[in-house]
Tab-separated table of C-alpha atoms and ligand atoms in Angstrom:
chain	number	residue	atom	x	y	z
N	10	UNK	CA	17.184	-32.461	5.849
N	11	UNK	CA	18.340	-31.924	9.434
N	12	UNK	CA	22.121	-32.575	9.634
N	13	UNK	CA	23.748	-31.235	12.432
N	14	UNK	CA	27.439	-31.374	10.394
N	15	UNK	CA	25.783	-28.793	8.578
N	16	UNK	CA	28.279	-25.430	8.738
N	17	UNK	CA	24.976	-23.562	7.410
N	18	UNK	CA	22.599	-24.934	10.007
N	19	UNK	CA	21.024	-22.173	12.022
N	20	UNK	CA	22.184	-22.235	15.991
N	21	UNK	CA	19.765	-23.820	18.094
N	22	UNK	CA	20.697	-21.225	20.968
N	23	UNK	CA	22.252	-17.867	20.638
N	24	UNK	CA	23.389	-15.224	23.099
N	25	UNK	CA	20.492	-13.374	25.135
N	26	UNK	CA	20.721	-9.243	23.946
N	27	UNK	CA	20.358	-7.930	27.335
N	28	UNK	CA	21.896	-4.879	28.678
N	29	UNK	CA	22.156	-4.294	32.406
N	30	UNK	CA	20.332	-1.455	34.054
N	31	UNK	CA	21.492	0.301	37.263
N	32	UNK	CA	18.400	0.336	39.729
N	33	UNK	CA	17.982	4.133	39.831
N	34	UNK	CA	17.654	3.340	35.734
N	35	UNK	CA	15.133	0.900	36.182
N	36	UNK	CA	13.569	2.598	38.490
N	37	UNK	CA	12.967	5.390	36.356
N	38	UNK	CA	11.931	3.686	33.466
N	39	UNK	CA	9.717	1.295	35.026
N	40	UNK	CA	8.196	5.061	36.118
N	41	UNK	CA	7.867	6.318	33.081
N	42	UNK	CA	6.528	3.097	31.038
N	43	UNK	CA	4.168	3.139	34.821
N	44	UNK	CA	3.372	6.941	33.744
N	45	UNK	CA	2.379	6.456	30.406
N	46	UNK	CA	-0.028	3.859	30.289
N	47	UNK	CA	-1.432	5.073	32.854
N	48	UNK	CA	-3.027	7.931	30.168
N	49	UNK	CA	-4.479	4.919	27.835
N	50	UNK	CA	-8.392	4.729	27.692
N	51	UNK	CA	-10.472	2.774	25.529
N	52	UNK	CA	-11.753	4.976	23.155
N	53	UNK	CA	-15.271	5.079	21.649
N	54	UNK	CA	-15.276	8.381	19.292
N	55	UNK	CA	-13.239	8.273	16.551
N	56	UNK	CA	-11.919	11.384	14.265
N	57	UNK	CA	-11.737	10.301	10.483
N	58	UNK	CA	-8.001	11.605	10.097
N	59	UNK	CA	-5.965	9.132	8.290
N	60	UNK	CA	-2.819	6.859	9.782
N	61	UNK	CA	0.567	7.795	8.945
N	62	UNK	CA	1.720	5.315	6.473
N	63	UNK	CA	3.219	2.321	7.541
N	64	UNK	CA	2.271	3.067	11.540
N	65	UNK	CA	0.188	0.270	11.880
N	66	UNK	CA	2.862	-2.392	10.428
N	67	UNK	CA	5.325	-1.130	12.953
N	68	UNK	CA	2.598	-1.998	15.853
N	69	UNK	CA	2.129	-5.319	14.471
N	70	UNK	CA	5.399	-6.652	14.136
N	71	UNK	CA	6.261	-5.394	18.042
N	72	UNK	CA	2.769	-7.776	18.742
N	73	UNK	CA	4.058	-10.398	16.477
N	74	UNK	CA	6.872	-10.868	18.756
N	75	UNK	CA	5.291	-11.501	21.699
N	76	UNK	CA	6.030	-14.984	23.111
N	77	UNK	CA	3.612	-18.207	22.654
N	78	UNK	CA	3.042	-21.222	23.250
N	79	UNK	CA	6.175	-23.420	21.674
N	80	UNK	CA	6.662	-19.979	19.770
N	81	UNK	CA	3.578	-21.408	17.139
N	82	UNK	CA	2.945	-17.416	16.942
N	83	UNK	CA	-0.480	-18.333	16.784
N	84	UNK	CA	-2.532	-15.413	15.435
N	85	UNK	CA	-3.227	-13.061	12.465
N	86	UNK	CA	-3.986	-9.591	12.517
N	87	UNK	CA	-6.082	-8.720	9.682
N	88	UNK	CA	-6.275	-4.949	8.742
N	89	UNK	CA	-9.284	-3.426	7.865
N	90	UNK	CA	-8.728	0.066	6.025
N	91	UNK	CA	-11.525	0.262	3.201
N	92	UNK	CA	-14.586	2.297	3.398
N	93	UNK	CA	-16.998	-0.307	1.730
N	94	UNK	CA	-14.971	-3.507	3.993
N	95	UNK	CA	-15.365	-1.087	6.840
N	96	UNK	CA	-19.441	-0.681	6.608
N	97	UNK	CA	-20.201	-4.167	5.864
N	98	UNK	CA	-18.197	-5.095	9.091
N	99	UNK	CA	-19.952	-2.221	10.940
N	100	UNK	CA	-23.476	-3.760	9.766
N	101	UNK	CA	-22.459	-7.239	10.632
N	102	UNK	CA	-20.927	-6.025	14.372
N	103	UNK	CA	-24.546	-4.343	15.031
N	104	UNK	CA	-26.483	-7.119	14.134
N	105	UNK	CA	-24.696	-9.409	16.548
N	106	UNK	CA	-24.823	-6.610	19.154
N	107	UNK	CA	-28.761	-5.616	18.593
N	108	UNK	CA	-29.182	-9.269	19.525
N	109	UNK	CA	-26.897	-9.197	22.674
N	110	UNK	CA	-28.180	-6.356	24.390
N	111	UNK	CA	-32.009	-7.022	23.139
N	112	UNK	CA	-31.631	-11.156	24.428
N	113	UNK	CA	-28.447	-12.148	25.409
N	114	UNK	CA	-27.538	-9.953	28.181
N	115	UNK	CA	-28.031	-10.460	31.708
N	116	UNK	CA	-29.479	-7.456	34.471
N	117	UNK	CA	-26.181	-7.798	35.912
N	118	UNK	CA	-24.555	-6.937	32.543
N	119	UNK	CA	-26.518	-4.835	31.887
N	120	UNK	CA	-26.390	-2.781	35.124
N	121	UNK	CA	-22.342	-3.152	34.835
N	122	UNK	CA	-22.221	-1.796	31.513
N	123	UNK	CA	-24.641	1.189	32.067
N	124	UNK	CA	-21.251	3.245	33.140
N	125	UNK	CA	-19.472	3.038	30.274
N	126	UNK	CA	-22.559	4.054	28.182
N	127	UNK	CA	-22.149	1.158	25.813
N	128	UNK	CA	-25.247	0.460	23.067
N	129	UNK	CA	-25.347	-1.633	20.279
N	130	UNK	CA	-24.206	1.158	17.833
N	131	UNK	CA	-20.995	0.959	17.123
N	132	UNK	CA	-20.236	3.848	14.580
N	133	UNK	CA	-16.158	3.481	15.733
N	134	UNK	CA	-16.302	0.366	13.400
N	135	UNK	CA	-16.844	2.834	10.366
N	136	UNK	CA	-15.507	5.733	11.726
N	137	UNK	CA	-12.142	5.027	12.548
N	138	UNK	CA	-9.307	4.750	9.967
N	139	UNK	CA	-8.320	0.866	10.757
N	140	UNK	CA	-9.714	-1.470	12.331
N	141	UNK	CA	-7.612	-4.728	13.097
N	142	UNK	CA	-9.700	-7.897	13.362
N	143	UNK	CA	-7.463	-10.239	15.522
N	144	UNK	CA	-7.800	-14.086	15.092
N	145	UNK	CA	-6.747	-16.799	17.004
N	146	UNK	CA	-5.107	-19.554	15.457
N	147	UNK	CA	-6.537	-23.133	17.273
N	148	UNK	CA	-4.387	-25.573	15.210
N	149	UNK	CA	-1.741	-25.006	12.387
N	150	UNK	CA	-2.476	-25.609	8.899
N	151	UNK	CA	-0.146	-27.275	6.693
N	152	UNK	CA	-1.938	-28.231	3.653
N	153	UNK	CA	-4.494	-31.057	4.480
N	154	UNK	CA	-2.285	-31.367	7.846
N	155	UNK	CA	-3.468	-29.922	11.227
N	156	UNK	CA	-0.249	-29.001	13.750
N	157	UNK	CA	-1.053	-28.696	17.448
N	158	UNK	CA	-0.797	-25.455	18.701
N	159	UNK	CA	-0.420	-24.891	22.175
N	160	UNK	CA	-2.343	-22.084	24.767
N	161	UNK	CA	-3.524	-20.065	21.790
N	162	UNK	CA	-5.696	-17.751	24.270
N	163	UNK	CA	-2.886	-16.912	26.675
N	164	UNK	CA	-0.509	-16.526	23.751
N	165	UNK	CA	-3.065	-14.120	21.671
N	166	UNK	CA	-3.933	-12.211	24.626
N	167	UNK	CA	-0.402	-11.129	25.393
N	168	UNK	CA	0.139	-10.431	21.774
N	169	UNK	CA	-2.784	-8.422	22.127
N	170	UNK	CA	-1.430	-6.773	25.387
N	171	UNK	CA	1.983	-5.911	23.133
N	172	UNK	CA	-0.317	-4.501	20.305
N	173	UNK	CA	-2.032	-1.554	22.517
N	174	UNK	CA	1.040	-0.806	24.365
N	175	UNK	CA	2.724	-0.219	20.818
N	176	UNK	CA	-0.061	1.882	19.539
N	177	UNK	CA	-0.720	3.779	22.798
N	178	UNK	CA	3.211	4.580	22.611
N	179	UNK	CA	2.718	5.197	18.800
N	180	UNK	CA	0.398	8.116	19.705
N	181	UNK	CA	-3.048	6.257	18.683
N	182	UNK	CA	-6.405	5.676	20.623
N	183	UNK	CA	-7.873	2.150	20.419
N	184	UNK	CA	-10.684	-0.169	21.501
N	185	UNK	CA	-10.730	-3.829	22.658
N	186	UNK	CA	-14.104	-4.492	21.563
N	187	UNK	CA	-15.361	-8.041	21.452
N	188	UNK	CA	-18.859	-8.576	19.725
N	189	UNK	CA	-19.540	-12.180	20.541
N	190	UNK	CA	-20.125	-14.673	18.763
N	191	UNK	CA	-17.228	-14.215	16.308
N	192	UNK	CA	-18.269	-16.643	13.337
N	193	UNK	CA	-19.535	-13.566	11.135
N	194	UNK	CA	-15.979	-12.023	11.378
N	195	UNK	CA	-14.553	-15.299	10.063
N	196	UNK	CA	-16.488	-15.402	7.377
N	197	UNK	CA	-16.664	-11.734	6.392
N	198	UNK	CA	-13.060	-12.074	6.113
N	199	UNK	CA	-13.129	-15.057	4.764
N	200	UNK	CA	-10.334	-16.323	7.154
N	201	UNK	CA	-9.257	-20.140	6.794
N	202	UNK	CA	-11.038	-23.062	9.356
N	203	UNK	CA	-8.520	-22.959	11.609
N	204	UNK	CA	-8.980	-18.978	12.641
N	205	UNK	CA	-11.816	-17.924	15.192
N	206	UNK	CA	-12.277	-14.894	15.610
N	207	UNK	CA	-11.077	-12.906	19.308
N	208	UNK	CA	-10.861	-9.174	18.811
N	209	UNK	CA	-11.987	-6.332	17.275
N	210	UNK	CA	-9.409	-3.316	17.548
N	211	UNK	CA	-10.602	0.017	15.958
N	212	UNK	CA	-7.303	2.255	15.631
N	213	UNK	CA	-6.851	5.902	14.874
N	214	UNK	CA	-6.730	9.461	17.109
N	215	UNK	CA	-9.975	10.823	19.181
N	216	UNK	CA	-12.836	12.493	17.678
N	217	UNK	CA	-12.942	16.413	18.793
N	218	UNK	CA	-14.207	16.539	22.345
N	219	UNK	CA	-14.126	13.157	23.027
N	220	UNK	CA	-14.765	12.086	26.618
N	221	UNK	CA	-14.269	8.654	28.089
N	222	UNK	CA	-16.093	6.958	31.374
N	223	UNK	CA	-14.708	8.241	34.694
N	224	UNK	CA	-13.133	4.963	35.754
N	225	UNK	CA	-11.517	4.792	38.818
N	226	UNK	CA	-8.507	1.733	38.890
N	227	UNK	CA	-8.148	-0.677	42.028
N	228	UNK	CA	-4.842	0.866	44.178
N	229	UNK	CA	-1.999	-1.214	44.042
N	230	UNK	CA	-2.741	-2.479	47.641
N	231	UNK	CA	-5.338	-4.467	46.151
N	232	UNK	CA	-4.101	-6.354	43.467
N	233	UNK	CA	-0.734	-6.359	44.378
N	234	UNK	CA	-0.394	-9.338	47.314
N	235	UNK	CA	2.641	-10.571	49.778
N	236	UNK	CA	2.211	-12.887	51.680
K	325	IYR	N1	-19.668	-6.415	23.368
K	325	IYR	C1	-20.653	-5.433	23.795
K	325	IYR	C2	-20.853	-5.418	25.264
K	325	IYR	C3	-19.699	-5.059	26.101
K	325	IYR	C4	-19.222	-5.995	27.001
K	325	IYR	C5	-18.218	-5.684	27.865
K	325	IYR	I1	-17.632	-7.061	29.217
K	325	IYR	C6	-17.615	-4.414	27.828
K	325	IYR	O1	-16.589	-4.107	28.692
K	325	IYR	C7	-18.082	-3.462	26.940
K	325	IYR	C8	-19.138	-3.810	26.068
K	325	IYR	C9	-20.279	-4.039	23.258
K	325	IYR	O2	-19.202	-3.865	22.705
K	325	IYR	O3	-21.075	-3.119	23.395
């Protein structure tokens, strides 16, 4: 099977695309990039308008090529477009949530949530044109056989970092939203035993007079450290 003779054999290595920037270039476009996600919010209100076709796929592939851990790509995206798919995962979201802010959460959650204005109702999960239900991918699958994969939470979470940067840039409004636990998401979408469940990502453009929490981001001089 492997046979390095082989004049077919893909290259193990190949050269780096990489095209050299003057500073004043970087500069600029590290400004701009700096500059434009500096406009993306989590949104809560969705409009009902429809996704251009074929948007979404675009948004996912520049996710899908984030790196990972021994590149074992370890995720799924699972788009959620149907009205009657769309309600059922709505109904299943609020159950889990009635029970998190009725039991689960803590007066310090509670208190730190109060200004985003966050309740168990989450009409976005209906509302919005797509929703993508990310899984995480703890071990490979082939048939019976389970591969390792390897930091499947780091690797998701930057995919997931890739994924709202592309559909920020694409022009559409999105929400990280996290109802925990996840096992109702696995099975809703009947996902295979090796998926959990880590994120929830409602896509589409702002309902009409939409308003977000007035968040105010740490400066620079705070996160950014020399020493
Ligand atoms: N998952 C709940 C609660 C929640 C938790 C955090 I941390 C947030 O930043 C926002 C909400 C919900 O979606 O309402």
């Amino acid at each position: 099977m492997f046979d390095p003779a082989d004049p077919h054999r893909p290259a193990r290595f190949v050269p780096l695309t990489h095209t050299r920037l003057t500073a004043a270039e970087s500069l600029r476009r590290a400004r701009e990039l700096r500059g434009e996600l500096a406009t993306r919010r989590s949104v809560r209100h969705f409009s009902r308008d429809p996704l251009p076709p074929g948007l979404l796929d675009e948004c996912i592939a520049t996710a899908a090529g984030a790196p990972s851990g021994a590149n074992k790509q370890p995720w799924s995206f699972v788009v959620v477009e149907d009205a009657p798919t769309k309600q059922l995962l709505r109904l299943a979201v609020e159950e889990e949530e009635r029970r998190f802010y009725r039991e689960r959460i803590t007066d310090a959650w509670r208190s730190d949530l109060e200004p985003l204005g966050t309740t168990w109702e989450k009409p976005f999960v209906e509302d919005a044109p797509a929703v993508i239900a990310v899984f995480r991918q703890t071990h490979g699958l082939e048939g019976d056989r389970r591969l390792p994969h390897y930091y499947t939470q780091e690797s998701v979470g930057i995919a997931v970092g890739f994924l709202l940067v592309a559909l920020h840039h694409a022009g559409l409004v999105a929400l990280t939203h996290t109802p925990a636990p996840m096992e109702f998401l696995e099975r809703l979408l009947q996902r295979p035993r090796n998926e959990r469940g880590f994120m929830l990502i409602p896509v589409g453009y702002p309902a009409e007079g939409c308003v977000v929490p007035n968040l105010v981001r740490k400066s620079l001089d705070e996160v950014r450290l020399r020493r």
